[in-house]
Every structure is written in structure tokens, then in C-alpha cells.
Tab-separated table of C-alpha atoms in Angstrom:
chain	number	residue	atom	x	y	z
A	1	UNK	CA	0.942	11.021	-17.642
A	2	UNK	CA	-1.054	9.373	-14.858
A	3	UNK	CA	0.658	6.857	-12.578
A	4	UNK	CA	-1.393	3.865	-11.477
A	5	UNK	CA	-0.547	1.362	-8.751
A	6	UNK	CA	-1.869	-2.162	-9.313
A	7	UNK	CA	-2.189	-4.096	-6.036
A	8	UNK	CA	-2.824	-7.628	-7.273
A	9	UNK	CA	-1.167	-10.891	-6.211
A	10	UNK	CA	-2.272	-12.927	-9.240
A	11	UNK	CA	0.567	-12.261	-11.673
A	12	UNK	CA	-1.534	-13.103	-14.714
A	13	UNK	CA	-4.192	-10.538	-13.861
A	14	UNK	CA	-1.624	-7.923	-12.844
A	15	UNK	CA	0.235	-8.365	-16.136
A	16	UNK	CA	-3.041	-8.172	-18.086
A	17	UNK	CA	-3.994	-4.876	-16.440
A	18	UNK	CA	-0.497	-3.437	-16.716
A	19	UNK	CA	-0.203	-4.251	-20.422
A	20	UNK	CA	-3.552	-2.635	-21.169
A	21	UNK	CA	-2.831	0.493	-19.168
A	22	UNK	CA	0.607	1.007	-20.656
A	23	UNK	CA	-0.832	0.660	-24.161
A	24	UNK	CA	-3.073	3.619	-23.281
A	25	UNK	CA	-0.205	5.778	-22.054
A	26	UNK	CA	-0.348	5.187	-18.305
A	27	UNK	CA	2.683	4.595	-16.110
A	28	UNK	CA	2.231	1.592	-13.820
A	29	UNK	CA	3.710	-0.221	-10.852
A	30	UNK	CA	2.667	-3.525	-9.293
A	31	UNK	CA	2.421	-4.481	-5.618
A	32	UNK	CA	1.941	-8.180	-4.931
A	33	UNK	CA	0.999	-8.064	-1.252
A	34	UNK	CA	-0.744	-5.868	1.280
A	35	UNK	CA	2.379	-4.470	2.950
A	36	UNK	CA	4.059	-3.338	-0.271
A	37	UNK	CA	0.754	-1.948	-1.575
A	38	UNK	CA	0.350	0.191	1.535
A	39	UNK	CA	3.920	1.477	1.511
A	40	UNK	CA	3.987	2.218	-2.208
A	41	UNK	CA	0.665	4.070	-2.046
A	42	UNK	CA	1.866	6.191	0.872
A	43	UNK	CA	5.440	6.807	-0.284
A	44	UNK	CA	4.964	7.485	-3.993
A	45	UNK	CA	2.872	9.936	-5.978
A	46	UNK	CA	0.329	7.679	-7.664
A	47	UNK	CA	-2.831	9.073	-9.214
A	48	UNK	CA	-5.007	5.976	-8.720
A	49	UNK	CA	-4.903	2.593	-6.986
A	50	UNK	CA	-6.401	-0.612	-8.374
A	51	UNK	CA	-6.804	-2.722	-5.237
A	52	UNK	CA	-7.574	-6.428	-5.094
A	53	UNK	CA	-9.524	-7.548	-2.016
A	54	UNK	CA	-7.672	-10.851	-1.585
A	55	UNK	CA	-4.085	-9.746	-1.013
A	56	UNK	CA	-1.519	-11.770	0.963
A	57	UNK	CA	-0.878	-10.424	4.442
A	58	UNK	CA	-4.206	-8.708	5.006
A	59	UNK	CA	-7.273	-7.870	2.978
A	60	UNK	CA	-7.473	-5.050	0.491
A	61	UNK	CA	-10.159	-3.488	2.684
A	62	UNK	CA	-7.688	-3.282	5.562
A	63	UNK	CA	-5.162	-1.673	3.229
A	64	UNK	CA	-7.788	0.840	2.136
A	65	UNK	CA	-8.789	1.660	5.702
A	66	UNK	CA	-5.144	2.230	6.615
A	67	UNK	CA	-4.576	4.515	3.630
A	68	UNK	CA	-7.674	6.581	4.355
A	69	UNK	CA	-6.763	6.652	8.034
A	70	UNK	CA	-3.445	8.266	7.129
A	71	UNK	CA	-5.136	10.861	4.947
A	72	UNK	CA	-4.354	9.338	1.544
A	73	UNK	CA	-6.987	10.620	-0.885
A	74	UNK	CA	-6.012	8.981	-4.177
A	75	UNK	CA	-8.923	7.306	-6.021
A	76	UNK	CA	-9.241	3.567	-5.330
A	77	UNK	CA	-10.967	0.987	-7.513
A	78	UNK	CA	-11.508	-2.323	-5.728
A	79	UNK	CA	-11.263	-5.623	-7.596
A	80	UNK	CA	-12.869	-8.729	-6.166
A	81	UNK	CA	-14.128	-12.148	-7.205
A	82	UNK	CA	-17.128	-11.683	-4.905
A	83	UNK	CA	-20.319	-10.066	-6.153
A	84	UNK	CA	-22.076	-9.716	-2.822
A	85	UNK	CA	-23.862	-6.427	-2.184
A	86	UNK	CA	-22.630	-6.311	1.429
A	87	UNK	CA	-19.021	-6.584	0.208
A	88	UNK	CA	-19.637	-3.587	-2.029
A	89	UNK	CA	-21.204	-1.594	0.797
A	90	UNK	CA	-18.267	-2.445	3.063
A	91	UNK	CA	-15.824	-1.387	0.355
A	92	UNK	CA	-17.480	1.977	-0.170
A	93	UNK	CA	-17.709	2.566	3.571
A	94	UNK	CA	-13.968	1.888	3.819
A	95	UNK	CA	-13.337	4.648	1.274
A	96	UNK	CA	-13.396	2.973	-2.148
A	97	UNK	CA	-14.332	5.122	-5.141
A	98	UNK	CA	-15.459	2.265	-7.363
A	99	UNK	CA	-15.907	-1.511	-7.368
A	100	UNK	CA	-15.340	-4.026	-10.169
A	101	UNK	CA	-16.112	-7.737	-10.011
A	102	UNK	CA	-13.885	-10.355	-11.628
A	103	UNK	CA	-13.902	-11.435	-14.366
A	104	UNK	CA	-14.097	-8.100	-16.150
A	105	UNK	CA	-13.339	-6.659	-19.556
A	106	UNK	CA	-10.374	-4.306	-19.694
A	107	UNK	CA	-12.496	-1.747	-21.562
A	108	UNK	CA	-14.813	-1.476	-18.563
A	109	UNK	CA	-11.898	-1.020	-16.178
A	110	UNK	CA	-10.435	1.670	-18.437
A	111	UNK	CA	-13.713	3.611	-18.506
A	112	UNK	CA	-13.939	3.493	-14.719
A	113	UNK	CA	-10.307	4.595	-14.324
A	114	UNK	CA	-10.814	7.587	-16.590
A	115	UNK	CA	-14.001	8.563	-14.745
A	116	UNK	CA	-12.321	8.371	-11.345
A	117	UNK	CA	-9.306	10.357	-12.525
A	118	UNK	CA	-11.570	12.989	-14.051
A	119	UNK	CA	-13.632	13.319	-10.867
A	120	UNK	CA	-10.510	13.503	-8.720
A	121	UNK	CA	-9.004	16.151	-10.983
A	122	UNK	CA	-12.182	18.243	-10.786
A	123	UNK	CA	-12.234	17.962	-7.005
A	124	UNK	CA	-8.589	19.000	-6.809
A	125	UNK	CA	-9.290	21.930	-9.103
A	126	UNK	CA	-12.029	23.077	-6.723
A	127	UNK	CA	-9.463	23.480	-3.950
A	128	UNK	CA	-8.324	27.081	-4.174
A	129	UNK	CA	-6.319	27.170	-0.940
A	130	UNK	CA	-3.754	24.579	0.132
A	131	UNK	CA	-2.306	24.782	3.621
A	132	UNK	CA	0.505	23.009	5.466
A	133	UNK	CA	1.689	24.196	8.860
A	134	UNK	CA	2.110	27.977	8.643
A	135	UNK	CA	2.304	28.050	4.835
A	136	UNK	CA	-0.761	28.743	2.685
A	137	UNK	CA	-0.951	28.591	-1.109
A	138	UNK	CA	-3.769	30.515	-2.794
A	139	UNK	CA	-4.170	28.892	-6.200
A	140	UNK	CA	-6.347	31.698	-7.530
A	141	UNK	CA	-4.125	34.652	-6.703
A	142	UNK	CA	-0.917	32.584	-6.995
A	143	UNK	CA	0.283	34.103	-3.742
A	144	UNK	CA	1.776	32.430	-0.711
A	145	UNK	CA	1.511	33.265	2.950
A	146	UNK	CA	4.132	32.216	5.453
A	147	UNK	CA	2.490	33.046	8.754
A	148	UNK	CA	1.144	36.529	8.211
A	149	UNK	CA	3.692	37.496	5.570
A	150	UNK	CA	2.504	37.405	1.950
A	151	UNK	CA	5.079	36.544	-0.700
A	152	UNK	CA	4.947	35.972	-4.426
A	153	UNK	CA	6.736	33.064	-6.028
A	154	UNK	CA	7.862	32.923	-9.660
A	155	UNK	CA	5.643	30.646	-11.749
A	156	UNK	CA	7.933	27.620	-11.689
A	157	UNK	CA	8.527	27.832	-7.947
A	158	UNK	CA	4.798	28.131	-7.316
A	159	UNK	CA	4.058	25.080	-9.481
A	160	UNK	CA	6.709	23.087	-7.613
A	161	UNK	CA	5.259	24.172	-4.266
A	162	UNK	CA	1.743	23.252	-5.420
A	163	UNK	CA	2.967	19.804	-6.481
A	164	UNK	CA	4.363	19.171	-3.019
A	165	UNK	CA	1.246	20.526	-1.298
A	166	UNK	CA	-1.027	18.282	-3.353
A	167	UNK	CA	0.988	15.220	-2.227
A	168	UNK	CA	1.768	15.836	1.465
A	169	UNK	CA	3.826	13.130	3.101
A	170	UNK	CA	4.546	11.377	-0.201
A	171	UNK	CA	8.023	10.914	-1.614
A	172	UNK	CA	8.356	12.577	-5.009
A	173	UNK	CA	11.356	11.548	-7.070
A	174	UNK	CA	13.358	14.068	-9.072
A	175	UNK	CA	12.050	12.422	-12.255
A	176	UNK	CA	8.429	12.858	-11.117
A	177	UNK	CA	9.010	16.495	-10.257
A	178	UNK	CA	10.737	17.143	-13.585
A	179	UNK	CA	7.758	15.583	-15.360
A	180	UNK	CA	5.094	17.481	-13.420
A	181	UNK	CA	6.798	20.877	-13.211
A	182	UNK	CA	9.162	21.158	-16.171
A	183	UNK	CA	7.908	18.561	-18.653
A	184	UNK	CA	9.872	16.005	-20.621
A	185	UNK	CA	12.401	18.271	-22.298
A	186	UNK	CA	14.749	18.514	-19.335
A	187	UNK	CA	17.767	16.291	-18.872
A	188	UNK	CA	16.924	13.800	-16.076
A	189	UNK	CA	20.505	14.246	-14.853
A	190	UNK	CA	19.967	17.970	-14.319
A	191	UNK	CA	20.128	19.374	-10.780
A	192	UNK	CA	17.384	21.910	-11.492
A	193	UNK	CA	14.974	20.193	-9.079
A	194	UNK	CA	17.515	20.416	-6.244
A	195	UNK	CA	18.117	24.079	-7.016
A	196	UNK	CA	14.420	24.964	-6.939
A	197	UNK	CA	13.788	22.949	-3.790
A	198	UNK	CA	16.527	25.078	-2.264
A	199	UNK	CA	14.662	28.229	-3.337
A	200	UNK	CA	11.461	26.981	-1.675
A	201	UNK	CA	13.270	26.091	1.532
A	202	UNK	CA	14.672	29.610	1.785
A	203	UNK	CA	11.281	31.205	1.214
A	204	UNK	CA	8.856	28.786	2.896
A	205	UNK	CA	10.966	27.316	5.668
A	206	UNK	CA	14.032	25.094	5.735
A	207	UNK	CA	12.246	22.236	7.518
A	208	UNK	CA	9.137	22.087	5.277
A	209	UNK	CA	10.571	19.885	2.511
A	210	UNK	CA	12.822	17.027	3.541
A	211	UNK	CA	15.289	15.048	1.455
A	212	UNK	CA	14.698	11.293	1.332
A	213	UNK	CA	18.128	9.956	0.499
A	214	UNK	CA	18.269	8.043	-2.759
A	215	UNK	CA	14.562	8.625	-3.476
A	216	UNK	CA	13.663	12.311	-3.745
A	217	UNK	CA	11.824	14.856	-1.626
A	218	UNK	CA	8.808	14.897	0.670
A	219	UNK	CA	6.605	17.621	2.124
A	220	UNK	CA	6.643	17.006	5.876
A	221	UNK	CA	3.245	16.673	7.528
């Protein structure tokens, strides 16, 4: 299930988008200003950001530039009431993946979301080696190198490690990790995530994955 962040200060539009997305099986969250949009995009594992240009605090373009400046690669679709070609050029130069002018039909937004998610998924699939500090994950051979030492992780541990490596610096809650690694059949009150994080710390380095109290875990960058 894809998680989408809606950065939109007009509650009516935000609710309209959220209702449509949830009816199509997406999980959503809403940020009503620039500061919360930036923090939520950086701290949580979203798969796509719908970003309004006219946010309180600072513009959506400034938010986008900050996210890209910190290495955040999630797809971003910009929403704006302006249909000026220079605005579009500026948006793409700042790192936007797509651009939609208000007013718009939800069906058009949905098509663009699916296209961006598909492209992003294909790009991620093309990455066969993920690296953080001295740890390297080879997605093809399913082997891991810690420095010069090659180790093999059981399937579940490797999938958990890959999940962290695909979202460096982002806080992943236990519920998100259960969903992505184990699926929906596990009791959300289970400590299985904590146990497996412990396994990874022993094998990959005790300081690689940090606990964010009350929120989950994060791969340190």
C-alpha cells in the first residue's frame, strides 16, 4: 500500500484529494504548512508527495528545494493555481516530477500519481547495489558486505535491511516495517520488528540503525 503525503493548506482541496486516494487504496497524511510538510516528508516513509505551491510559511518550491538538498528522492507532484510556463520550468528545475494546474479532475491526478509511482519503482528496481557507510547490499546476489567481509542474511533480515537502505535518514515506524517486511498478518503488538533490528545491529553494526523513541527506527546517514 503506497503512502502519499498531501501538502495543501486549503482544507477543502486536501479533503477532496484524500477522500479520492483512500477510495483507491492509498494511505494518506496531510500537512497544512511548509514546515510540517518538510518535516513529515523527511521523517516518514512516504512514497509520493503532492505539493501545493502556495503553502503558509514558505513556498512549495522552497520546500522542494530543501527536500532535494537533503537527498530526499520521493516523487513530487506540484499543484498550483498558476499556469505560467516559467513557473513550470522553475518547478522542474527545483526537482519536481510532475506539475498539475488547479482546478483539476481527480482522475487526472490519479493517472499522474500512478505513473510517477511506477517510474520511481522501476528506477529503484534498477539499483542493484545499496550502500551506507561501510555496509553494502547487493540486491542481485542477496549478499551483504561489511567492510571487506561478506555475509549472508536470512531472507527476512535482508528484506528488513533493504527497507532501511531504501529510506536512509527516514523514521520508519514498527507498523510500517511490519507492513513492508512481514505483511498484514502479524500482530501489530508483536516485538518481532525489535528482535530483527537487533539481529541487524549485531551483524551490520550497532550504530547503523538508531531507535527514535516513541516513533520507530531510522538508518543513520
